[in-house]
mmCIF file of C-alpha atoms in Angstrom:
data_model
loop_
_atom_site.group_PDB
_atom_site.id
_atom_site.type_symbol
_atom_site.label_atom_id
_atom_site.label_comp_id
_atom_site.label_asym_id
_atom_site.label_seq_id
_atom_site.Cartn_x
_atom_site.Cartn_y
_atom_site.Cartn_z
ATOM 1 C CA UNK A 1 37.112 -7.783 -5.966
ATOM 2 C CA UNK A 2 34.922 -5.513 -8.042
ATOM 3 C CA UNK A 3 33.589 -2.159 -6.030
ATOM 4 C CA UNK A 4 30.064 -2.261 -4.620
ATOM 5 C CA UNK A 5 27.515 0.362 -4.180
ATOM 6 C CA UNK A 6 25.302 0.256 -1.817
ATOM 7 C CA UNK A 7 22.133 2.010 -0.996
ATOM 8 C CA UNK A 8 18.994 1.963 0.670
ATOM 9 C CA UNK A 9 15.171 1.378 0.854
ATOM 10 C CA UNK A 10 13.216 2.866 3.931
ATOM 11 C CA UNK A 11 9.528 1.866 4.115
ATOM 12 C CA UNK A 12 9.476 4.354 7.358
ATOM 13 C CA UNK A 13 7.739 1.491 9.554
ATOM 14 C CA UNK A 14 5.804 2.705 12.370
ATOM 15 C CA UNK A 15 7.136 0.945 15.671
ATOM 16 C CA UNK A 16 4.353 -0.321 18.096
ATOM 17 C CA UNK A 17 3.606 1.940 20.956
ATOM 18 C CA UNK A 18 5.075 4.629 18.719
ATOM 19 C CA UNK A 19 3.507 7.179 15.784
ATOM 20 C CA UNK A 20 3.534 7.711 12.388
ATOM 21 C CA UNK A 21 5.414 11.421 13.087
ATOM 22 C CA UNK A 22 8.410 9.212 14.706
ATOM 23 C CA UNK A 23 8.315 6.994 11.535
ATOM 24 C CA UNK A 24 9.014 9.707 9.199
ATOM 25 C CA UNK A 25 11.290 11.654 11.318
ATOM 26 C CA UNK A 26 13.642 8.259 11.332
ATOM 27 C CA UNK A 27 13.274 7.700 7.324
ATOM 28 C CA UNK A 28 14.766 11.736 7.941
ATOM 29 C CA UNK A 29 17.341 10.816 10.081
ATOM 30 C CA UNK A 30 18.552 7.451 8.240
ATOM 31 C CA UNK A 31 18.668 9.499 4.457
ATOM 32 C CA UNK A 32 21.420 11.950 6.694
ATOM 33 C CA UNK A 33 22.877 9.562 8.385
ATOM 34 C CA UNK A 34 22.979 7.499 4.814
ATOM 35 C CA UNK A 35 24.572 10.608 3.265
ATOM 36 C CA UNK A 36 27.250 11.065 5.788
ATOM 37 C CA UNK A 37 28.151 7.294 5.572
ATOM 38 C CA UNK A 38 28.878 7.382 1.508
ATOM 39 C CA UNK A 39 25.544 5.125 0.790
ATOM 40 C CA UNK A 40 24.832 5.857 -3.043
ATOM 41 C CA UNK A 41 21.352 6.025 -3.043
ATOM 42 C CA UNK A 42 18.065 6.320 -0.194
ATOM 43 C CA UNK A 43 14.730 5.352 -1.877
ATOM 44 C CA UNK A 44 11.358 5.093 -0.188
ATOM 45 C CA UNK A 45 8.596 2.875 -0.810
ATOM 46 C CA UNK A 46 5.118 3.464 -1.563
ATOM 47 C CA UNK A 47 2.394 1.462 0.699
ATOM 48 C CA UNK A 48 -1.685 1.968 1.429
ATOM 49 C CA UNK A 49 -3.948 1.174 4.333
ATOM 50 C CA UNK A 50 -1.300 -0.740 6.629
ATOM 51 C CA UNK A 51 -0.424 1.468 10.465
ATOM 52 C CA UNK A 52 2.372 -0.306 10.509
ATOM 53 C CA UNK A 53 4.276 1.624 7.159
ATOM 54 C CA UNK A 54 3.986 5.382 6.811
ATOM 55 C CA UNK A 55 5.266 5.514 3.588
ATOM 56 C CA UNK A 56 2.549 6.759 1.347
ATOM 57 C CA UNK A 57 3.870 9.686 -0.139
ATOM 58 C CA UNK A 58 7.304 9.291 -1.589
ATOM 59 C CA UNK A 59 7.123 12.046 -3.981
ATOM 60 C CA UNK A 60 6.558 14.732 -1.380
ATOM 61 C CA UNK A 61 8.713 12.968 1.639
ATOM 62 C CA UNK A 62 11.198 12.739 -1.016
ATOM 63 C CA UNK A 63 11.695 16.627 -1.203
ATOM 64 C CA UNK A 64 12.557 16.930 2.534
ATOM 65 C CA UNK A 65 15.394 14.513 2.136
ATOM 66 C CA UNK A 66 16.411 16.225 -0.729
ATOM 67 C CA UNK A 67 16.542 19.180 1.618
ATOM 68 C CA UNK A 68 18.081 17.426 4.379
ATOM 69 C CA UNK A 69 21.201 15.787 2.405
ATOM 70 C CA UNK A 70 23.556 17.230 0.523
ATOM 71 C CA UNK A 71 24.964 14.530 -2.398
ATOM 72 C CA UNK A 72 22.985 11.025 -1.963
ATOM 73 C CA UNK A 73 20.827 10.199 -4.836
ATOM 74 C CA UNK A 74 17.338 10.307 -3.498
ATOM 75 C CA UNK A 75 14.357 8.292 -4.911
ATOM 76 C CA UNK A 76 11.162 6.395 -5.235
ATOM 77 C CA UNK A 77 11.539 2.715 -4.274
ATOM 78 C CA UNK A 78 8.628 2.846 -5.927
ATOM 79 C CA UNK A 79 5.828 4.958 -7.593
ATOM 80 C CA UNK A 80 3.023 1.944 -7.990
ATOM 81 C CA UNK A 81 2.413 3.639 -11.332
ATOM 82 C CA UNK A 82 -0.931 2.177 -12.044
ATOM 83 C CA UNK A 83 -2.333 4.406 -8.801
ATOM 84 C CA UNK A 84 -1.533 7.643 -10.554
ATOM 85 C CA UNK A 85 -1.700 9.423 -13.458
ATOM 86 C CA UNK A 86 1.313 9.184 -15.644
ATOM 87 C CA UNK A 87 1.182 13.228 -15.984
ATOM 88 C CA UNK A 88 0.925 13.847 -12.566
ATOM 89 C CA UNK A 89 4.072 11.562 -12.121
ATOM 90 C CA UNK A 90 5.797 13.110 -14.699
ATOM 91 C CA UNK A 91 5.270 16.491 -13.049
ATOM 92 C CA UNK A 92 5.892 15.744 -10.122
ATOM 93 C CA UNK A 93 9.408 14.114 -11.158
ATOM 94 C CA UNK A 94 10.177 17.198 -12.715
ATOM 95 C CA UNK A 95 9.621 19.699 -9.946
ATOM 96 C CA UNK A 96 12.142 17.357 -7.655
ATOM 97 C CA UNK A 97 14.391 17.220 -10.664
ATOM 98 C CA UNK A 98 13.942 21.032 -11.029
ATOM 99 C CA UNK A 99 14.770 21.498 -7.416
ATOM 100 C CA UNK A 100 17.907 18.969 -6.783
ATOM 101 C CA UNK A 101 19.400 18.679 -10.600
ATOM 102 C CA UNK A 102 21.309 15.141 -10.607
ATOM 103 C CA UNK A 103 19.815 13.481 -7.561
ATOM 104 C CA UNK A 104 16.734 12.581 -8.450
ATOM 105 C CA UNK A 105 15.471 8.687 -9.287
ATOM 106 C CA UNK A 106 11.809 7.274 -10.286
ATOM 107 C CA UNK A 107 11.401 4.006 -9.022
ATOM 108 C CA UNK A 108 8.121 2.457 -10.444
ATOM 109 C CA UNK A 109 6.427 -0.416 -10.080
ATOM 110 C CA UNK A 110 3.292 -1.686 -11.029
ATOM 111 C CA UNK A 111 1.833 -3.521 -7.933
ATOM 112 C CA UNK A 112 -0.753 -1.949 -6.090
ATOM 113 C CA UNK A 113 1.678 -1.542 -2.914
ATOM 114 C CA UNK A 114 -1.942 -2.226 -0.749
ATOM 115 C CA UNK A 115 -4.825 -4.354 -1.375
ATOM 116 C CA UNK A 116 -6.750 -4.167 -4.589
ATOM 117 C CA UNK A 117 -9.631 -2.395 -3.464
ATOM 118 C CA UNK A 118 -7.732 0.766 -1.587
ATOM 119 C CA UNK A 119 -5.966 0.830 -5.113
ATOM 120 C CA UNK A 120 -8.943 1.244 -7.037
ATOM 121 C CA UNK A 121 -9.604 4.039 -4.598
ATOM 122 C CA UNK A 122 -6.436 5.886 -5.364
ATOM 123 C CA UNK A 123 -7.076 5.509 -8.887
ATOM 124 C CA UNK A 124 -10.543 4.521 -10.312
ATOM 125 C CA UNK A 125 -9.769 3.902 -14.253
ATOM 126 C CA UNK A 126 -7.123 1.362 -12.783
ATOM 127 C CA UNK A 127 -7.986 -1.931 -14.776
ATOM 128 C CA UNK A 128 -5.004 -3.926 -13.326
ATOM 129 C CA UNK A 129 -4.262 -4.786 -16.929
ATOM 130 C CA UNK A 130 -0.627 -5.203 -18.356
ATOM 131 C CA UNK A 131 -1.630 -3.103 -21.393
ATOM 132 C CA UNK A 132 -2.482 -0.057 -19.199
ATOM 133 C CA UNK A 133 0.634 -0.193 -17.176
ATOM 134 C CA UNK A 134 3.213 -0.214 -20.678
ATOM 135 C CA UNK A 135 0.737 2.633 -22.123
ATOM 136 C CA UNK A 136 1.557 4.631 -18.879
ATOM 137 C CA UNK A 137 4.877 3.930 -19.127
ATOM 138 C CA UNK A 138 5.065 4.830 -22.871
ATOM 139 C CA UNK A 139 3.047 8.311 -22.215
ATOM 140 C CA UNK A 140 5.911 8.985 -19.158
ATOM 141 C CA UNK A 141 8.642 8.701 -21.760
ATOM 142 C CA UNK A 142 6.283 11.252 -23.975
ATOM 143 C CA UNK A 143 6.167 13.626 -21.146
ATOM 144 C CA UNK A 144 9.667 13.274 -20.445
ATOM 145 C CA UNK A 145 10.982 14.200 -23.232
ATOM 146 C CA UNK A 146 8.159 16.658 -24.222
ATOM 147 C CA UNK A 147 6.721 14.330 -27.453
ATOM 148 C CA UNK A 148 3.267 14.187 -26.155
ATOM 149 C CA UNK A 149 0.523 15.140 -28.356
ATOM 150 C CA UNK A 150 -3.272 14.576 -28.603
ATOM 151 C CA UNK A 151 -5.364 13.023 -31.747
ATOM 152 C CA UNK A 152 -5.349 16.941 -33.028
ATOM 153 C CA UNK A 153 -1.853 17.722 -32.744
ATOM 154 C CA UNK A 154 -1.917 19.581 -29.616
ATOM 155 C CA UNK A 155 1.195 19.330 -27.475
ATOM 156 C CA UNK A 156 1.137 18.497 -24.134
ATOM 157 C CA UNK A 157 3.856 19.041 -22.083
ATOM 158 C CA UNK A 158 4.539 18.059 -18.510
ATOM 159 C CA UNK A 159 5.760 21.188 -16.305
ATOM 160 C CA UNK A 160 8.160 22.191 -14.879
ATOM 161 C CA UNK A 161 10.224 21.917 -17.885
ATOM 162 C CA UNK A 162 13.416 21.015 -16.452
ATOM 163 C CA UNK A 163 16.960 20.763 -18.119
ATOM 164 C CA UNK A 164 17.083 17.282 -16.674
ATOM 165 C CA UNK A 165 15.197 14.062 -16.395
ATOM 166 C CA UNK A 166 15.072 11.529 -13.125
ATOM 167 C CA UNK A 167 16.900 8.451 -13.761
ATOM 168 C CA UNK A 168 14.135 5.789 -14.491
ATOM 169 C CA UNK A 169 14.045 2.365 -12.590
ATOM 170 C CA UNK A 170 11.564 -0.507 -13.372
ATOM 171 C CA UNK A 171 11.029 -3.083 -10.606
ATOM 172 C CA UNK A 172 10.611 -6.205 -10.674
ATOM 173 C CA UNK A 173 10.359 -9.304 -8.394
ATOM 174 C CA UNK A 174 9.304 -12.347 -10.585
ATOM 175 C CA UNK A 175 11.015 -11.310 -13.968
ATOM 176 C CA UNK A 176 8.317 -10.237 -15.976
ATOM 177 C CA UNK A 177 8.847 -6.609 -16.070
ATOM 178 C CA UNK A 178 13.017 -7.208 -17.316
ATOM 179 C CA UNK A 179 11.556 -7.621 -20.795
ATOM 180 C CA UNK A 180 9.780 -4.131 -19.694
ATOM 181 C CA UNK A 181 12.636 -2.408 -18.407
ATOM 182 C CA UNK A 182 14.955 -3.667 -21.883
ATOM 183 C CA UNK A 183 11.876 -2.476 -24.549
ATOM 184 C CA UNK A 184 12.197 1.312 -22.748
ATOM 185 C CA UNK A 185 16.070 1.886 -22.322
ATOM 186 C CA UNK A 186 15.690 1.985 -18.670
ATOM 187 C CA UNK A 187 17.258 0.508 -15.507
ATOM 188 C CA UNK A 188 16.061 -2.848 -13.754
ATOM 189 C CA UNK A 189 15.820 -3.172 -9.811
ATOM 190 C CA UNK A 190 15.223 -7.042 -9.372
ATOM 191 C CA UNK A 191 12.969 -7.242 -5.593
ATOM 192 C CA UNK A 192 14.528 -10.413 -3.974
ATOM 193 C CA UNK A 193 13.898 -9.498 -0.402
ATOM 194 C CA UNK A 194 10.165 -9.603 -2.198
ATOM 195 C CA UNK A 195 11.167 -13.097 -4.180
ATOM 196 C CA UNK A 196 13.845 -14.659 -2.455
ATOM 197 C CA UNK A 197 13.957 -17.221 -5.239
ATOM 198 C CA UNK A 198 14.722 -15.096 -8.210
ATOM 199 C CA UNK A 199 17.570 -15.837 -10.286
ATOM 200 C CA UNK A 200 20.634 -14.337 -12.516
ATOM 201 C CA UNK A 201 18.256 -15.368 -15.162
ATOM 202 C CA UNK A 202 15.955 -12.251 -15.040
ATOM 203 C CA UNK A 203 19.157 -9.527 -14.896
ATOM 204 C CA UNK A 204 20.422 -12.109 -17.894
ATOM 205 C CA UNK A 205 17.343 -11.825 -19.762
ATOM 206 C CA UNK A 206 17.258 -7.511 -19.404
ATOM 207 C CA UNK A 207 20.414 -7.302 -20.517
ATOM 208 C CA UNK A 208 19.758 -9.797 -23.716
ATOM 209 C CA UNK A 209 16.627 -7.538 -24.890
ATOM 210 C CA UNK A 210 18.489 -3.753 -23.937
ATOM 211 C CA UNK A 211 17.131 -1.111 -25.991
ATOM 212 C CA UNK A 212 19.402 1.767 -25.407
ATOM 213 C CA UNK A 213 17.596 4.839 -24.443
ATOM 214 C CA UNK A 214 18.961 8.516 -23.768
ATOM 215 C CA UNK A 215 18.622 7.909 -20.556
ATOM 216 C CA UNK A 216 20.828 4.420 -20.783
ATOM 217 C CA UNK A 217 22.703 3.799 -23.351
ATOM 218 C CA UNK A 218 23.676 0.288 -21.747
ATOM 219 C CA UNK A 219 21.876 -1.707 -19.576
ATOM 220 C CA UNK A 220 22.207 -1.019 -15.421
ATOM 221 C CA UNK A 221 20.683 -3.577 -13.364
ATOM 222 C CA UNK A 222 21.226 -3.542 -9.276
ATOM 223 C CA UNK A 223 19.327 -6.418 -6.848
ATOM 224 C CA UNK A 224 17.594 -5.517 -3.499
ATOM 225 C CA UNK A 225 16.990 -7.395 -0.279
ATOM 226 C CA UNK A 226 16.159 -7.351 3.253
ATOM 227 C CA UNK A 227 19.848 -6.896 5.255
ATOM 228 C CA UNK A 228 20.103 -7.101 8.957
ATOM 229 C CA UNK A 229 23.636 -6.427 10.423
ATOM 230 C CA UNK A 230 25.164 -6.680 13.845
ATOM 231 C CA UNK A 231 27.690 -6.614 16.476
ATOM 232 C CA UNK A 232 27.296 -10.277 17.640
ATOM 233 C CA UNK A 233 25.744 -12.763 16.054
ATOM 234 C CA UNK A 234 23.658 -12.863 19.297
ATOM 235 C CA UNK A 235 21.844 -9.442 18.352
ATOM 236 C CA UNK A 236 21.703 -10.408 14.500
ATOM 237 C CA UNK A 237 19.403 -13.662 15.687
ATOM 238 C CA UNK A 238 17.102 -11.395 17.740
ATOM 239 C CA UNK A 239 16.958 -9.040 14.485
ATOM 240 C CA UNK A 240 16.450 -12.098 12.415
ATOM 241 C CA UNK A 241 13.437 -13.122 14.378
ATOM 242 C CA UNK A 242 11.671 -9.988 14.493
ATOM 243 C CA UNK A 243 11.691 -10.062 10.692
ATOM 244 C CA UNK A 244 10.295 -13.323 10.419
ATOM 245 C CA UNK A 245 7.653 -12.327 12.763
ATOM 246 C CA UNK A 246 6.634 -9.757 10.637
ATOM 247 C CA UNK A 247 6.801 -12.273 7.486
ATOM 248 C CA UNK A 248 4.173 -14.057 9.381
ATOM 249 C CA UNK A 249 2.247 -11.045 10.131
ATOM 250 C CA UNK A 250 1.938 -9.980 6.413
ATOM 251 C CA UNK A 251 1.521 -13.784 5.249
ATOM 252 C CA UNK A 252 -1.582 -13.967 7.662
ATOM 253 C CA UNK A 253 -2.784 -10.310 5.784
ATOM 254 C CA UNK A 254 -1.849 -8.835 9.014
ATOM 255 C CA UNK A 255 -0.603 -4.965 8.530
ATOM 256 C CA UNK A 256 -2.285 -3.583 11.750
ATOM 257 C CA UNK A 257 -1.017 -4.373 15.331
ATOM 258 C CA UNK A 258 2.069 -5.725 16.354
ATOM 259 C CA UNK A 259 3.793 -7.088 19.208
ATOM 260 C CA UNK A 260 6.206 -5.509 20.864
ATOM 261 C CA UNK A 261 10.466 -6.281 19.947
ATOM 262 C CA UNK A 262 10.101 -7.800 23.526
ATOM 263 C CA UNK A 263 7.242 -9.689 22.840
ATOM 264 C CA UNK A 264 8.327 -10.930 19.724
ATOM 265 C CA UNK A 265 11.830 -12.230 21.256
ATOM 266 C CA UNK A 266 9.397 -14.592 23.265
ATOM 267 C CA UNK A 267 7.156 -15.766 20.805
ATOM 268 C CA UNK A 268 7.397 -19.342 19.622
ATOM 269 C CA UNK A 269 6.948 -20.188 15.947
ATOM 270 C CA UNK A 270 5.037 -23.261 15.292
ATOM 271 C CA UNK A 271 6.063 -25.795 12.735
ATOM 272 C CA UNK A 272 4.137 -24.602 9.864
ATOM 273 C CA UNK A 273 5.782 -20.673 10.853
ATOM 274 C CA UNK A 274 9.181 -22.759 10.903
ATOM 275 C CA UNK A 275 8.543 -24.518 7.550
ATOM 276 C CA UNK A 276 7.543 -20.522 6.220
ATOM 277 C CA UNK A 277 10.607 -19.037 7.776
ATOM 278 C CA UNK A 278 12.668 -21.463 5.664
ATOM 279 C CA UNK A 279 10.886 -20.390 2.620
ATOM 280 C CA UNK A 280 11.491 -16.773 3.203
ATOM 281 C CA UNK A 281 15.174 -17.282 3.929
ATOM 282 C CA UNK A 282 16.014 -16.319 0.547
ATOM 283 C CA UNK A 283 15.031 -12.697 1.078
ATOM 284 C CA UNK A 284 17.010 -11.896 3.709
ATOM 285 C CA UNK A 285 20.977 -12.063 4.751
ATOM 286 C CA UNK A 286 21.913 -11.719 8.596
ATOM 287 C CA UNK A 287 25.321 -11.680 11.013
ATOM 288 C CA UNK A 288 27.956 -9.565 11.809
ATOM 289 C CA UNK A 289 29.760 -7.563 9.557
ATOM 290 C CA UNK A 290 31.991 -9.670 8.349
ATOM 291 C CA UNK A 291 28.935 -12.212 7.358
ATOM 292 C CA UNK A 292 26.981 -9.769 5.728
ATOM 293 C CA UNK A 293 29.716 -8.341 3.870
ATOM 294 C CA UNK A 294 30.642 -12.302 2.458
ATOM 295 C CA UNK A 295 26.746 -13.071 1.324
ATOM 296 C CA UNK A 296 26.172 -9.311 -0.083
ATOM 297 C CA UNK A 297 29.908 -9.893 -2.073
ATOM 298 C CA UNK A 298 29.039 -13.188 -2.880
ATOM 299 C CA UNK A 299 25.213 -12.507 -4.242
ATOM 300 C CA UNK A 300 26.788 -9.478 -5.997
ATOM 301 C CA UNK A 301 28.610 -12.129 -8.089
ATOM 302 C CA UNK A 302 26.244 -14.500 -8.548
ATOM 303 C CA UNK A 303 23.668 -11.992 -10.297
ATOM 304 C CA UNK A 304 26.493 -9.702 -11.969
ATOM 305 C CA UNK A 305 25.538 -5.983 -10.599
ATOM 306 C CA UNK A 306 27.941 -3.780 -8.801
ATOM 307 C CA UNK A 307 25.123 -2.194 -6.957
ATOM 308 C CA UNK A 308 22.779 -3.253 -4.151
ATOM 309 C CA UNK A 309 19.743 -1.746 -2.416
ATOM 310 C CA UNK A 310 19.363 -2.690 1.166
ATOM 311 C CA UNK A 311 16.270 -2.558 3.842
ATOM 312 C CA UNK A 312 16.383 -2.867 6.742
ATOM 313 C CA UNK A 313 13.520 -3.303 9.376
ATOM 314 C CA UNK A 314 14.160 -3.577 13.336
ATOM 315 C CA UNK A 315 12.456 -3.493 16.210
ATOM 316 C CA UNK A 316 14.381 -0.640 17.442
ATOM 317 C CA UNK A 317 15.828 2.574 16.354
ATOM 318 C CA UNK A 318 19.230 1.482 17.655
ATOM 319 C CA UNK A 319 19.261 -1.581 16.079
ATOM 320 C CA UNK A 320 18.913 -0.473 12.530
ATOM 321 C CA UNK A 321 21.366 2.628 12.532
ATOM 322 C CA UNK A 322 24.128 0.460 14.010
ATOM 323 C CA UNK A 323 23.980 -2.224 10.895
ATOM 324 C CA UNK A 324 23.595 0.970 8.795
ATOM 325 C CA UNK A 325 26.868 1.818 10.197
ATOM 326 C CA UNK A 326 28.342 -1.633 10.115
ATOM 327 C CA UNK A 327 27.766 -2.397 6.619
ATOM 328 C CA UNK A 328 29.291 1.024 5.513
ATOM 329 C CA UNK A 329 32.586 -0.119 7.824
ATOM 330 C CA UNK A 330 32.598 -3.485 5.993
ATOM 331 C CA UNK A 331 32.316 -1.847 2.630
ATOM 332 C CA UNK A 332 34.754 1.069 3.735
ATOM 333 C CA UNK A 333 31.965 3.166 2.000
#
């Protein structure tokens, strides 16, 4: 059996009846406790206008858990590149890379990570356009490796210059952005706990188009998905549930107010939430230990990576540090 990595995606969700301060302050405590556990990597997410995710910032949260840990890669699961300015990204990857040499990776993506309005907000020139987002992502390799010029000939460089680059990471949920990821030399992250149906096909497809790049000379692909991981299966149902109340939630455009984890335990799906649930199965894998660790081998296999991102969101605290914990027993990490 091949080695795994394994690391993980916080969105730093904000639990009802509790604030956005406590959110943070757990994404904190889960990149240490991630550290101390051997997980490779601890990437957080970008997301707009929704109470229920604090994660809006990853660029600047991601320099207190740089702080806080001392070897895990830390990184940006993702930058929604068209809601910035490819300078300001590239500067702002360099000061983190300036500050922790090695440890730094830039996640990018190019959906809004909110609704389409609150991203015009954050960026007004956005067009939404496919063009716009490979032109950013051409000017970021510019500025990365300090070839940018105007019309006149006038450099431009993005500062701090730093000895070192992030590592670069294209998402991508329905495929179209492998072909993106192979044209610039850089890695793939393929989103099924967005897309539970995605295949080997997209990972297949990267790999057949690979442009090496100085920043890969070979193709590195690794899958991510929703993982929820327990003592009993008893507790792994109850975890199960909550998630696919929260599918509901955000199927219904719902990124306000919750229930409570109590609440939620009661609630009674109706058949169309049932038929919805099934649909959504394929972004998530649930049980014990030994469950989890069988599916996350198994899927490992069946889209040929050696490295897996994880999230995880609970209804408690408790809940999601103990399959944390779990997953890096099963995977003596």
């Amino acid at each position: 059996m091949k080695k795994i990595k394994l690391g993980i995606l916080d969105q730093s969700v904000v639990h009802t009846g509790s604030t956005a301060k406590e959110a943070i302050d757990e994404t904190i405590s889960t990149a240490i406790l991630a550290d101390a556990l051997g997980y490779s990597r601890f990437w957080v997410s970008e997301h707009h206008n929704s109470t229920f995710i604090a994660g809006s910032a990853p660029e600047i949260l991601m320099v207190k858990l740089a702080s806080e840990t001392k070897s895990i890669r830390i990184g940006s699961g993702g930058i929604m590149l068209p809601n910035h300015s490819a300078l300001k990204v590239a500067e702002n990857f360099r000061m983190l890379e300036t500050l922790f040499p090695g440890r730094i990776d830039l996640g990018m993506g190019r959906a809004p990570g909110t609704d389409r309005l609150t991203s015009s907000l954050l960026n007004p020139s956005n067009d939404f356009a496919e063009e716009s987002y490979l032109r950013q992502l051409d000017h970021l390799q510019n500025f990365f490796s300090d070839t940018a010029y105007t019309r006149d000939n006038r450099r431009i460089l993005a500062v701090p210059q730093s000895n070192s680059v992030p590592d670069q990471w294209i998402l991508s949920s329905s495929g179209g952005s492998s072909l993106i990821a192979a044209k610039f030399g850089l890695g793939l992250v393929v989103a099924k706990f967005i897309n539970g149906f995605v295949t080997r096909e997209v990972i297949d497809t990267y790999k057949e188009n690979f442009k090496p790049s100085e920043y890969f000379p070979s193709p590195k692909a690794m899958l991510s998905i929703f993982v929820l991981c327990a003592d009993t299966e008893g507790k792994a149902r109850e975890m199960r549930k909550f998630m696919d109340y929260v599918f509901m939630q955000f199927e219904k455009g719902n990124f306000q107010d919750f229930a409570t984890f109590e609440q939620i335990q009661k609630y009674v799906f109706t058949q169309e939430e049932l038929q919805r649930i099934k649909y959504n199965s394929g972004r998530i894998i649930s049980g014990t230990k030994e469950h989890v660790k069988k599916q996350l081998i198994d899927l490992a296999d069946a889209f040929d990576v050696d490295e897996i991102i994880i999230s995880t969101m609970a209804g408690n605290v408790e809940d999601r540090r103990r399959s944390f914990e779990l997953i890096a027993e099963a995977f003596e990490l």
